[in-house]
PDB file of C-alpha atoms and ligand atoms in Angstrom:
ATOM      1  CA  MET A 265       1.111   0.944 -24.871  1.00 52.00           C
ATOM      2  CA  ARG A 266       0.058  -2.057 -26.934  1.00 52.00           C
ATOM      3  CA  ASP A 267       2.103  -2.417 -30.116  1.00 56.00           C
ATOM      4  CA  LEU A 268       0.726  -5.412 -31.965  1.00 58.00           C
ATOM      5  CA  THR A 269       3.785  -5.678 -34.192  1.00 82.00           C
ATOM      6  CA  LYS A 270       5.949  -6.483 -31.149  1.00 92.00           C
ATOM      7  CA  LYS A 271       6.097  -9.967 -29.751  1.00 95.00           C
ATOM      8  CA  CYS A 272       6.943 -11.430 -26.374  1.00 96.00           C
ATOM      9  CA  ALA A 273       9.757 -14.012 -26.211  1.00 95.00           C
ATOM     10  CA  CYS A 274       6.999 -16.671 -26.160  1.00 96.00           C
ATOM     11  CA  GLY A 275       5.645 -15.450 -29.521  1.00 95.00           C
ATOM     12  CA  ARG A 276       2.417 -13.887 -28.244  1.00 95.00           C
ATOM     13  CA  PRO A 277       1.620 -10.192 -28.922  1.00 95.00           C
ATOM     14  CA  ALA A 278       3.345  -7.881 -26.458  1.00 96.00           C
ATOM     15  CA  ILE A 279       1.443  -5.551 -24.113  1.00 96.00           C
ATOM     16  CA  LEU A 280       4.455  -3.995 -22.418  1.00 96.00           C
ATOM     17  CA  LEU A 281       8.047  -3.043 -23.067  1.00 96.00           C
ATOM     18  CA  ARG A 282      10.131  -3.237 -19.903  1.00 95.00           C
ATOM     19  CA  ARG A 283      12.588  -0.565 -20.899  1.00 94.00           C
ATOM     20  CA  TYR A 284      15.021  -1.314 -18.093  1.00 93.00           C
ATOM     21  CA  GLU A 285      15.299  -4.876 -19.425  1.00 94.00           C
ATOM     22  CA  GLY A 286      14.824  -4.046 -23.085  1.00 94.00           C
ATOM     23  CA  ARG A 287      12.246  -6.873 -23.278  1.00 96.00           C
ATOM     24  CA  TYR A 288       8.679  -7.109 -24.494  1.00 97.00           C
ATOM     25  CA  TYR A 289       6.081  -9.023 -22.473  1.00 97.00           C
ATOM     26  CA  CYS A 290       2.700 -10.515 -23.343  1.00 97.00           C
ATOM     27  CA  ASP A 291      -0.094 -10.565 -20.732  1.00 96.00           C
ATOM     28  CA  HIS A 292       0.666 -14.155 -19.782  1.00 97.00           C
ATOM     29  CA  CYS A 293       4.433 -13.727 -19.267  1.00 98.00           C
ATOM     30  CA  LEU A 294       3.931 -10.391 -17.485  1.00 98.00           C
ATOM     31  CA  SER A 295       1.561 -12.065 -15.002  1.00 98.00           C
ATOM     32  CA  LYS A 296       4.144 -14.769 -14.410  1.00 97.00           C
ATOM     33  CA  GLN A 297       6.826 -12.132 -13.785  1.00 97.00           C
ATOM     34  CA  ILE A 298       4.620 -10.277 -11.311  1.00 98.00           C
ATOM     35  CA  GLU A 299       3.825 -13.470  -9.451  1.00 98.00           C
ATOM     36  CA  LYS A 300       7.535 -14.251  -9.348  1.00 97.00           C
ATOM     37  CA  SER A 301       8.327 -10.833  -7.876  1.00 97.00           C
ATOM     38  CA  PHE A 302       5.564 -11.229  -5.271  1.00 97.00           C
ATOM     39  CA  LYS A 303       6.956 -14.624  -4.236  1.00 97.00           C
ATOM     40  CA  LYS A 304      10.509 -13.316  -4.170  1.00 96.00           C
ATOM     41  CA  THR A 305       9.673 -10.322  -1.953  1.00 95.00           C
ATOM     42  CA  THR A 306       7.605 -12.410   0.465  1.00 95.00           C
ATOM     43  CA  GLY A 307      10.192 -15.218   0.566  1.00 94.00           C
ATOM     44  CA  LYS A 308      13.399 -13.213   0.759  1.00 91.00           C
ATOM     45  CA  ASN A 309      12.099 -10.954   3.512  1.00 89.00           C
ATOM     46  CA  HIS A 310      10.256 -13.728   5.392  1.00 91.00           C
ATOM     47  CA  LEU A 311       7.017 -11.742   5.217  1.00 93.00           C
ATOM     48  CA  ILE A 312       4.820 -14.791   5.807  1.00 94.00           C
ATOM     49  CA  LYS A 313       5.281 -17.216   8.675  1.00 94.00           C
ATOM     50  CA  LYS A 314       3.534 -20.491   9.439  1.00 96.00           C
ATOM     51  CA  ASN A 315      -0.041 -20.037  10.761  1.00 97.00           C
ATOM     52  CA  ASP A 316      -0.136 -16.327   9.877  1.00 97.00           C
ATOM     53  CA  LYS A 317      -3.517 -14.635   9.736  1.00 98.00           C
ATOM     54  CA  ILE A 318      -3.156 -12.106   6.954  1.00 98.00           C
ATOM     55  CA  CYS A 319      -5.417  -9.104   6.726  1.00 98.00           C
ATOM     56  CA  ILE A 320      -5.268  -7.470   3.284  1.00 98.00           C
ATOM     57  CA  ALA A 321      -5.888  -3.730   3.335  1.00 98.00           C
ATOM     58  CA  LEU A 322      -8.228  -3.348   0.393  1.00 97.00           C
ATOM     59  CA  SER A 323      -9.195  -0.055  -1.210  1.00 95.00           C
ATOM     60  CA  GLY A 324     -10.925  -1.368  -4.327  1.00 94.00           C
ATOM     61  CA  GLY A 325      -8.176   0.087  -6.558  1.00 95.00           C
ATOM     62  CA  LYS A 326      -5.853  -1.785  -8.929  1.00 96.00           C
ATOM     63  CA  ASP A 327      -2.965  -2.231  -6.467  1.00 97.00           C
ATOM     64  CA  SER A 328      -4.809  -3.714  -3.516  1.00 97.00           C
ATOM     65  CA  SER A 329      -7.062  -5.791  -5.803  1.00 98.00           C
ATOM     66  CA  SER A 330      -3.918  -7.257  -7.387  1.00 98.00           C
ATOM     67  CA  LEU A 331      -2.464  -7.840  -3.925  1.00 98.00           C
ATOM     68  CA  LEU A 332      -5.525  -9.780  -2.817  1.00 98.00           C
ATOM     69  CA  TYR A 333      -5.552 -11.805  -6.022  1.00 98.00           C
ATOM     70  CA  LEU A 334      -1.829 -12.603  -5.667  1.00 98.00           C
ATOM     71  CA  PHE A 335      -2.329 -13.834  -2.111  1.00 98.00           C
ATOM     72  CA  TRP A 336      -5.218 -15.974  -3.267  1.00 98.00           C
ATOM     73  CA  LYS A 337      -3.276 -17.343  -6.237  1.00 97.00           C
ATOM     74  CA  VAL A 338      -0.008 -18.047  -4.464  1.00 97.00           C
ATOM     75  CA  PHE A 339      -1.137 -19.040  -0.978  1.00 96.00           C
ATOM     76  CA  ARG A 340      -4.621 -20.485  -1.300  1.00 93.00           C
ATOM     77  CA  GLN A 341      -3.336 -24.069  -0.952  1.00 93.00           C
ATOM     78  CA  ARG A 342      -1.618 -23.267   2.345  1.00 95.00           C
ATOM     79  CA  ARG A 343      -3.977 -24.687   4.940  1.00 94.00           C
ATOM     80  CA  ASP A 344      -2.122 -23.073   7.839  1.00 97.00           C
ATOM     81  CA  LEU A 345      -2.712 -19.505   6.552  1.00 97.00           C
ATOM     82  CA  LYS A 346      -5.847 -17.472   6.954  1.00 97.00           C
ATOM     83  CA  ILE A 347      -6.462 -14.672   4.449  1.00 98.00           C
ATOM     84  CA  PHE A 348      -9.152 -12.018   4.747  1.00 98.00           C
ATOM     85  CA  ALA A 349      -9.680  -8.434   3.594  1.00 98.00           C
ATOM     86  CA  LEU A 350     -10.542  -5.160   5.259  1.00 98.00           C
ATOM     87  CA  ILE A 351     -11.826  -1.985   3.598  1.00 98.00           C
ATOM     88  CA  ILE A 352     -12.326   1.407   5.198  1.00 97.00           C
ATOM     89  CA  ASP A 353     -14.832   3.985   4.030  1.00 96.00           C
ATOM     90  CA  GLU A 354     -13.287   7.391   4.700  1.00 96.00           C
ATOM     91  CA  GLY A 355     -16.523   9.234   3.875  1.00 95.00           C
ATOM     92  CA  ILE A 356     -15.605  10.936   0.608  1.00 93.00           C
ATOM     93  CA  GLY A 357     -18.833  11.522  -1.334  1.00 88.00           C
ATOM     94  CA  ASN A 358     -19.542   8.405  -3.365  1.00 87.00           C
ATOM     95  CA  TYR A 359     -15.896   7.773  -4.182  1.00 89.00           C
ATOM     96  CA  ARG A 360     -15.151   4.942  -1.752  1.00 88.00           C
ATOM     97  CA  LYS A 361     -18.699   3.534  -2.014  1.00 89.00           C
ATOM     98  CA  GLU A 362     -18.046   2.748  -5.678  1.00 90.00           C
ATOM     99  CA  CYS A 363     -14.679   1.199  -4.814  1.00 93.00           C
ATOM    100  CA  ILE A 364     -16.308  -0.899  -2.071  1.00 95.00           C
ATOM    101  CA  LYS A 365     -18.654  -2.389  -4.689  1.00 95.00           C
ATOM    102  CA  GLU A 366     -15.664  -3.516  -6.770  1.00 96.00           C
ATOM    103  CA  ALA A 367     -13.947  -4.887  -3.663  1.00 97.00           C
ATOM    104  CA  GLU A 368     -17.084  -6.860  -2.805  1.00 97.00           C
ATOM    105  CA  LYS A 369     -17.207  -8.322  -6.314  1.00 97.00           C
ATOM    106  CA  LEU A 370     -13.566  -9.407  -6.132  1.00 97.00           C
ATOM    107  CA  CYS A 371     -13.874 -10.960  -2.667  1.00 98.00           C
ATOM    108  CA  LYS A 372     -17.008 -12.817  -3.731  1.00 98.00           C
ATOM    109  CA  LYS A 373     -15.257 -14.112  -6.848  1.00 97.00           C
ATOM    110  CA  LEU A 374     -12.312 -15.412  -4.804  1.00 97.00           C
ATOM    111  CA  GLY A 375     -14.311 -16.578  -1.787  1.00 97.00           C
ATOM    112  CA  ILE A 376     -12.463 -14.274   0.615  1.00 98.00           C
ATOM    113  CA  LYS A 377     -14.189 -12.733   3.619  1.00 98.00           C
ATOM    114  CA  LEU A 378     -14.370  -8.931   3.442  1.00 98.00           C
ATOM    115  CA  TYR A 379     -14.725  -6.813   6.580  1.00 98.00           C
ATOM    116  CA  LYS A 380     -15.849  -3.213   6.328  1.00 97.00           C
ATOM    117  CA  THR A 381     -15.648  -0.245   8.611  1.00 97.00           C
ATOM    118  CA  SER A 382     -15.700   3.535   8.323  1.00 97.00           C
ATOM    119  CA  PHE A 383     -14.220   6.692   9.788  1.00 97.00           C
ATOM    120  CA  LYS A 384     -17.758   7.732  10.673  1.00 97.00           C
ATOM    121  CA  LYS A 385     -18.468   4.610  12.683  1.00 97.00           C
ATOM    122  CA  GLU A 386     -15.095   4.392  14.409  1.00 96.00           C
ATOM    123  CA  LEU A 387     -14.004   8.013  14.744  1.00 96.00           C
ATOM    124  CA  GLY A 388     -17.260   9.930  14.340  1.00 96.00           C
ATOM    125  CA  ILE A 389     -15.883  11.907  11.407  1.00 95.00           C
ATOM    126  CA  THR A 390     -15.847  11.842   7.592  1.00 96.00           C
ATOM    127  CA  ILE A 391     -13.115  13.151   5.307  1.00 95.00           C
ATOM    128  CA  ASP A 392     -15.709  15.398   3.641  1.00 95.00           C
ATOM    129  CA  LYS A 393     -16.180  17.063   7.056  1.00 95.00           C
ATOM    130  CA  VAL A 394     -12.407  17.220   7.649  1.00 94.00           C
ATOM    131  CA  ALA A 395     -12.033  18.957   4.271  1.00 93.00           C
ATOM    132  CA  LYS A 396     -14.348  21.718   5.450  1.00 92.00           C
ATOM    133  CA  LYS A 397     -11.974  22.481   8.319  1.00 91.00           C
ATOM    134  CA  THR A 398      -8.519  22.011   6.841  1.00 89.00           C
ATOM    135  CA  SER A 399      -6.730  21.838   3.518  1.00 86.00           C
ATOM    136  CA  LYS A 400      -4.453  19.073   4.823  1.00 87.00           C
ATOM    137  CA  THR A 401      -7.095  16.446   4.102  1.00 91.00           C
ATOM    138  CA  CYS A 402      -4.671  13.742   2.930  1.00 89.00           C
ATOM    139  CA  THR A 403      -2.532  14.033   6.071  1.00 89.00           C
ATOM    140  CA  TYR A 404      -5.554  13.513   8.310  1.00 94.00           C
ATOM    141  CA  CYS A 405      -6.875  10.733   6.109  1.00 95.00           C
ATOM    142  CA  GLY A 406      -3.519   8.913   6.098  1.00 93.00           C
ATOM    143  CA  VAL A 407      -3.147   9.057   9.882  1.00 95.00           C
ATOM    144  CA  PHE A 408      -6.730   7.911  10.528  1.00 97.00           C
ATOM    145  CA  LYS A 409      -6.434   5.121   7.988  1.00 97.00           C
ATOM    146  CA  ARG A 410      -3.192   3.711   9.411  1.00 95.00           C
ATOM    147  CA  TYR A 411      -4.711   3.941  12.893  1.00 97.00           C
ATOM    148  CA  LEU A 412      -7.912   2.103  11.981  1.00 98.00           C
ATOM    149  CA  LEU A 413      -6.250  -0.512   9.804  1.00 98.00           C
ATOM    150  CA  ASN A 414      -4.015  -1.501  12.696  1.00 97.00           C
ATOM    151  CA  LYS A 415      -6.815  -1.456  15.264  1.00 97.00           C
ATOM    152  CA  LYS A 416      -9.305  -3.403  13.150  1.00 98.00           C
ATOM    153  CA  ALA A 417      -6.754  -5.895  11.841  1.00 98.00           C
ATOM    154  CA  ARG A 418      -5.740  -6.622  15.436  1.00 97.00           C
ATOM    155  CA  GLU A 419      -9.361  -6.981  16.564  1.00 97.00           C
ATOM    156  CA  LEU A 420      -9.893  -9.445  13.711  1.00 98.00           C
ATOM    157  CA  GLY A 421      -6.967 -11.509  14.993  1.00 97.00           C
ATOM    158  CA  ALA A 422      -4.515 -10.665  12.200  1.00 97.00           C
ATOM    159  CA  THR A 423      -0.817 -11.396  12.678  1.00 96.00           C
ATOM    160  CA  LYS A 424       0.114  -9.453   9.515  1.00 96.00           C
ATOM    161  CA  LEU A 425      -1.408  -6.498   7.731  1.00 97.00           C
ATOM    162  CA  ALA A 426      -0.608  -6.565   4.009  1.00 97.00           C
ATOM    163  CA  VAL A 427      -0.619  -3.192   2.266  1.00 97.00           C
ATOM    164  CA  ALA A 428      -0.451  -2.568  -1.474  1.00 97.00           C
ATOM    165  CA  HIS A 429       2.448  -0.120  -1.703  1.00 96.00           C
ATOM    166  CA  ASN A 430       4.052  -0.572  -5.098  1.00 97.00           C
ATOM    167  CA  LEU A 431       7.507   0.326  -6.398  1.00 97.00           C
ATOM    168  CA  ASP A 432       6.403   3.839  -7.384  1.00 98.00           C
ATOM    169  CA  ASP A 433       4.937   4.511  -3.903  1.00 95.00           C
ATOM    170  CA  GLU A 434       8.065   3.208  -2.240  1.00 96.00           C
ATOM    171  CA  ALA A 435      10.464   5.253  -4.388  1.00 97.00           C
ATOM    172  CA  GLN A 436       8.327   8.373  -3.835  1.00 96.00           C
ATOM    173  CA  ALA A 437       8.221   7.827  -0.066  1.00 95.00           C
ATOM    174  CA  ILE A 438      12.019   7.454   0.067  1.00 96.00           C
ATOM    175  CA  ILE A 439      12.645  10.684  -1.855  1.00 96.00           C
ATOM    176  CA  MET A 440       9.938  12.573   0.079  1.00 94.00           C
ATOM    177  CA  ASN A 441      11.580  11.660   3.366  1.00 93.00           C
ATOM    178  CA  VAL A 442      14.937  12.783   2.016  1.00 94.00           C
ATOM    179  CA  ILE A 443      13.447  16.129   0.971  1.00 94.00           C
ATOM    180  CA  ARG A 444      11.823  16.545   4.391  1.00 91.00           C
ATOM    181  CA  CYS A 445      14.899  15.181   6.180  1.00 92.00           C
ATOM    182  CA  ASP A 446      12.544  12.927   8.134  1.00 88.00           C
ATOM    183  CA  LEU A 447      14.837  10.182   9.413  1.00 84.00           C
ATOM    184  CA  LYS A 448      12.181   8.663  11.662  1.00 80.00           C
ATOM    185  CA  ARG A 449       9.849   7.976   8.764  1.00 81.00           C
ATOM    186  CA  PHE A 450      12.752   7.054   6.517  1.00 85.00           C
ATOM    187  CA  GLU A 451      13.712   4.249   8.916  1.00 80.00           C
ATOM    188  CA  ARG A 452      10.186   2.915   8.863  1.00 79.00           C
ATOM    189  CA  LEU A 453      10.068   2.238   5.116  1.00 84.00           C
ATOM    190  CA  GLY A 454      11.027  -1.163   3.733  1.00 77.00           C
ATOM    191  CA  PRO A 455       9.250  -4.506   3.214  1.00 74.00           C
ATOM    192  CA  ILE A 456       8.135  -4.686   6.876  1.00 71.00           C
ATOM    193  CA  PRO A 457       7.714  -1.061   7.863  1.00 60.00           C
ATOM    194  CA  GLY A 458       7.217   0.216  11.349  1.00 53.00           C
ATOM    195  CA  VAL A 459       8.256  -0.766  14.807  1.00 52.00           C
ATOM    196  CA  ILE A 460       7.125  -4.323  15.284  1.00 59.00           C
ATOM    197  CA  ARG A 461       7.716  -5.077  18.946  1.00 69.00           C
ATOM    198  CA  ASP A 462       4.358  -4.332  20.494  1.00 80.00           C
ATOM    199  CA  LYS A 463       1.462  -6.666  21.107  1.00 86.00           C
ATOM    200  CA  LYS A 464      -1.020  -4.055  19.890  1.00 91.00           C
ATOM    201  CA  PHE A 465       0.836  -3.381  16.669  1.00 92.00           C
ATOM    202  CA  VAL A 466       0.137  -5.644  13.700  1.00 95.00           C
ATOM    203  CA  PRO A 467       3.280  -5.795  11.515  1.00 93.00           C
ATOM    204  CA  ARG A 468       2.606  -4.318   8.078  1.00 93.00           C
ATOM    205  CA  ILE A 469       4.047  -6.096   5.072  1.00 95.00           C
ATOM    206  CA  LYS A 470       4.550  -4.757   1.538  1.00 95.00           C
ATOM    207  CA  PRO A 471       4.840  -7.627  -0.945  1.00 97.00           C
ATOM    208  CA  LEU A 472       4.376  -5.327  -3.991  1.00 97.00           C
ATOM    209  CA  ARG A 473       7.219  -2.929  -3.281  1.00 95.00           C
ATOM    210  CA  GLN A 474       9.302  -4.214  -6.209  1.00 95.00           C
ATOM    211  CA  ILE A 475       6.499  -3.987  -8.773  1.00 98.00           C
ATOM    212  CA  HIS A 476       5.892  -0.969 -11.021  1.00 98.00           C
ATOM    213  CA  GLU A 477       2.511   0.712 -10.697  1.00 97.00           C
ATOM    214  CA  LYS A 478       1.996   0.500 -14.466  1.00 97.00           C
ATOM    215  CA  GLU A 479       2.543  -3.264 -14.397  1.00 97.00           C
ATOM    216  CA  LEU A 480       0.053  -3.719 -11.568  1.00 97.00           C
ATOM    217  CA  TYR A 481      -2.538  -1.902 -13.633  1.00 97.00           C
ATOM    218  CA  LEU A 482      -1.883  -4.295 -16.528  1.00 98.00           C
ATOM    219  CA  TYR A 483      -1.954  -7.255 -14.140  1.00 98.00           C
ATOM    220  CA  ALA A 484      -5.337  -6.263 -12.721  1.00 97.00           C
ATOM    221  CA  ALA A 485      -6.761  -5.536 -16.172  1.00 97.00           C
ATOM    222  CA  THR A 486      -5.487  -8.653 -17.950  1.00 96.00           C
ATOM    223  CA  ASN A 487      -6.609 -10.917 -15.114  1.00 97.00           C
ATOM    224  CA  SER A 488     -10.076  -9.295 -15.300  1.00 96.00           C
ATOM    225  CA  LEU A 489     -10.066  -8.244 -11.669  1.00 97.00           C
ATOM    226  CA  PRO A 490     -12.890  -5.929 -10.688  1.00 96.00           C
ATOM    227  CA  PHE A 491     -11.306  -2.648  -9.576  1.00 96.00           C
ATOM    228  CA  CYS A 492     -12.153   0.986  -9.369  1.00 93.00           C
ATOM    229  CA  SER A 493      -9.982   3.433 -11.314  1.00 89.00           C
ATOM    230  CA  LYS A 494     -11.367   6.658  -9.862  1.00 86.00           C
ATOM    231  CA  GLU A 495      -8.932   9.007  -8.134  1.00 86.00           C
ATOM    232  CA  CYS A 496      -9.661  10.420  -4.723  1.00 88.00           C
ATOM    233  CA  PRO A 497     -10.977  13.980  -5.200  1.00 89.00           C
ATOM    234  CA  TYR A 498      -8.702  15.213  -2.415  1.00 88.00           C
ATOM    235  CA  SER A 499      -5.477  13.754  -3.769  1.00 78.00           C
ATOM    236  CA  HIS A 500      -3.589  16.982  -4.328  1.00 72.00           C
ATOM    237  CA  ASP A 501      -0.573  16.517  -2.084  1.00 68.00           C
ATOM    238  CA  ASN A 502       1.783  18.907  -3.850  1.00 78.00           C
ATOM    239  CA  VAL A 503       5.063  17.419  -2.675  1.00 85.00           C
ATOM    240  CA  ARG A 504       4.049  13.898  -3.622  1.00 87.00           C
ATOM    241  CA  ARG A 505       2.739  15.054  -6.993  1.00 89.00           C
ATOM    242  CA  ASP A 506       6.028  16.835  -7.752  1.00 93.00           C
ATOM    243  CA  VAL A 507       8.153  13.922  -6.548  1.00 95.00           C
ATOM    244  CA  ARG A 508       6.077  11.504  -8.635  1.00 95.00           C
ATOM    245  CA  LYS A 509       6.626  13.623 -11.727  1.00 95.00           C
ATOM    246  CA  LEU A 510      10.331  13.969 -11.030  1.00 97.00           C
ATOM    247  CA  ILE A 511      10.824  10.217 -10.598  1.00 98.00           C
ATOM    248  CA  ASN A 512       8.686   9.412 -13.652  1.00 97.00           C
ATOM    249  CA  ASP A 513      10.740  11.824 -15.759  1.00 98.00           C
ATOM    250  CA  LEU A 514      13.958  10.240 -14.517  1.00 98.00           C
ATOM    251  CA  GLU A 515      12.590   6.748 -15.205  1.00 97.00           C
ATOM    252  CA  GLU A 516      11.727   7.818 -18.738  1.00 96.00           C
ATOM    253  CA  LYS A 517      15.229   9.122 -19.315  1.00 97.00           C
ATOM    254  CA  TYR A 518      17.093   6.504 -17.282  1.00 97.00           C
ATOM    255  CA  PRO A 519      15.040   3.279 -17.203  1.00 97.00           C
ATOM    256  CA  GLY A 520      15.460   1.401 -13.929  1.00 97.00           C
ATOM    257  CA  THR A 521      15.592   4.558 -11.752  1.00 98.00           C
ATOM    258  CA  LYS A 522      12.733   3.454  -9.481  1.00 98.00           C
ATOM    259  CA  ILE A 523      14.271   0.041  -8.855  1.00 97.00           C
ATOM    260  CA  GLN A 524      17.637   1.636  -8.115  1.00 97.00           C
ATOM    261  CA  ILE A 525      16.159   4.094  -5.588  1.00 97.00           C
ATOM    262  CA  VAL A 526      14.545   1.237  -3.643  1.00 96.00           C
ATOM    263  CA  LYS A 527      17.669  -0.943  -3.904  1.00 95.00           C
ATOM    264  CA  PHE A 528      19.777   1.943  -2.635  1.00 95.00           C
ATOM    265  CA  TYR A 529      17.407   2.408   0.296  1.00 94.00           C
ATOM    266  CA  ASP A 530      17.571  -1.290   1.228  1.00 91.00           C
ATOM    267  CA  ALA A 531      21.364  -1.229   1.095  1.00 90.00           C
ATOM    268  CA  ILE A 532      21.574   1.851   3.360  1.00 88.00           C
ATOM    269  CA  ILE A 533      19.131   0.449   5.885  1.00 84.00           C
ATOM    270  CA  LYS A 534      21.062  -2.798   6.068  1.00 78.00           C
ATOM    271  CA  LYS A 535      24.356  -0.949   6.515  1.00 78.00           C
ATOM    272  CA  LEU A 536      23.040   1.392   9.170  1.00 73.00           C
ATOM    273  CA  ALA A 537      21.051  -1.401  10.834  1.00 64.00           C
ATOM    274  CA  ILE A 538      18.591   1.166  12.092  1.00 56.00           C
ATOM    275  CA  GLN A 539      15.354  -0.528  11.198  1.00 49.00           C
ATOM    276  CA  LYS A 540      12.852  -1.866  13.726  1.00 52.00           C
ATOM    277  CA  LYS A 541      14.793  -1.081  16.854  1.00 54.00           C
ATOM    278  CA  GLY A 542      12.381   1.070  18.802  1.00 57.00           C
ATOM    279  CA  LYS A 543       9.679   0.115  21.247  1.00 69.00           C
ATOM    280  CA  LEU A 544       6.205   1.533  21.458  1.00 77.00           C
ATOM    281  CA  GLY A 545       4.149   2.883  24.309  1.00 87.00           C
ATOM    282  CA  HIS A 546       0.385   3.322  24.356  1.00 93.00           C
ATOM    283  CA  CYS A 547      -1.777   6.386  23.831  1.00 95.00           C
ATOM    284  CA  LYS A 548      -3.095   7.867  27.104  1.00 95.00           C
ATOM    285  CA  LYS A 549      -6.441   8.556  25.452  1.00 95.00           C
ATOM    286  CA  CYS A 550      -7.276   5.525  23.330  1.00 95.00           C
ATOM    287  CA  GLY A 551      -4.671   2.917  24.339  1.00 95.00           C
ATOM    288  CA  GLU A 552      -3.448   2.340  20.789  1.00 94.00           C
ATOM    289  CA  PRO A 553       0.292   1.957  20.121  1.00 91.00           C
ATOM    290  CA  THR A 554       2.316   5.154  19.719  1.00 90.00           C
ATOM    291  CA  ASN A 555       5.728   6.550  20.499  1.00 84.00           C
ATOM    292  CA  GLN A 556       4.170   9.732  21.925  1.00 88.00           C
ATOM    293  CA  GLU A 557       1.968  10.296  24.985  1.00 93.00           C
ATOM    294  CA  ILE A 558      -1.056  10.853  22.771  1.00 95.00           C
ATOM    295  CA  CYS A 559      -1.258   9.073  19.417  1.00 95.00           C
ATOM    296  CA  LYS A 560      -1.365  11.044  16.191  1.00 95.00           C
ATOM    297  CA  ALA A 561      -5.002  10.084  15.489  1.00 96.00           C
ATOM    298  CA  CYS A 562      -6.183  11.371  18.887  1.00 96.00           C
ATOM    299  CA  GLU A 563      -4.082  14.508  18.432  1.00 96.00           C
ATOM    300  CA  LEU A 564      -5.636  15.245  15.037  1.00 96.00           C
ATOM    301  CA  LEU A 565      -9.170  14.491  16.246  1.00 95.00           C
ATOM    302  CA  GLU A 566      -8.631  16.951  19.084  1.00 95.00           C
ATOM    303  CA  ARG A 567      -7.245  19.534  16.674  1.00 93.00           C
ATOM    304  CA  LEU A 568     -10.320  19.157  14.456  1.00 92.00           C
ATOM    305  CA  LYS A 569     -12.608  19.755  17.418  1.00 90.00           C
ATOM    306  CA  ASN A 570     -10.828  23.015  18.094  1.00 87.00           C
ATOM    307  CA  THR A 571     -10.632  24.172  14.488  1.00 81.00           C
ATOM    308  CA  LYS A 572     -13.252  26.302  12.871  1.00 70.00           C
ATOM    309  CA  LYS A 573     -11.528  26.614   9.484  1.00 62.00           C
ATOM    310  CA  ASP A 574      -7.871  26.542   8.410  1.00 53.00           C
TER     311      ASP A 574
HETATM  312 FE1  FES B 625      -7.833   9.839   1.863  1.00 56.61          FE
HETATM  313 FE2  FES B 625      -7.905  10.725  -0.540  1.00 56.61          FE
HETATM  314  S1  FES B 625      -8.082   8.680   0.096  1.00 56.61           S
HETATM  315  S2  FES B 625      -7.794  11.907   1.234  1.00 56.61           S
HETATM  316 ZN1   ZN B 626      -4.968   7.691  20.743  1.00 56.61          ZN
END
């Protein structure tokens, strides 16, 4: 990626060519661009309000570490805001343990309080155990994680839950929902996903949804953020893997594809005005917010109890 013969507009050696702009960037100017995008997404979509208590969903990876750092850098002077981080150990061998160490280092460096919890402690299950019963590990993991992030963030008094979805994630999610014709999930994408009118639901915000995954990696690396680059051993969601490859190939051939997919989504949602209309009820078993009688997490936990092996 680094071509030392190429220079940024400022004269420093370039580390990245933004093909959709036809411009080279050095580490310094790229960081400035990323910070600008973060500010633009939070400002334009009113993601942060006065006196917000922002819980950052940390995983220890490059995206959420960059997210935490950006919040610290951009908002640390704001006395009215409270920023803290939350990490969840899913129970996947040593994978998350190593990421937690990096997350601890980063939070210590920035002076941000880090809260930790685990599937084992909260749900009495680990993903390693789930994997013994079903091949749909990522589905279970995703549902449990969303469930716990919301519950814990709320218990910690958060008014916003910031998640590190980047431009690549967002474009993939849009196309995946098109392929699956899942209008319900499709509606819930966007900078503030989900149904927000419920006192038990902490609105989730996505300030990185306009930033390329590759650029976040460079941002984390050039700002010397501690982060873990290991991949989850269970990440073999076939549809997502295929969609990722498809979009990456298109981006290679037609630079700017990812940005256009997300822009197109935002335009449709605005036109249809379908976002954030619904109301939530509460799960009959655990009391957490859901639009069903029983929430998805309780349903999956029950299914696991009754499953010997897929
Ligand atoms: Fe949950 Fe990989 S992080 S299955
Ligand atoms: Zn429930």
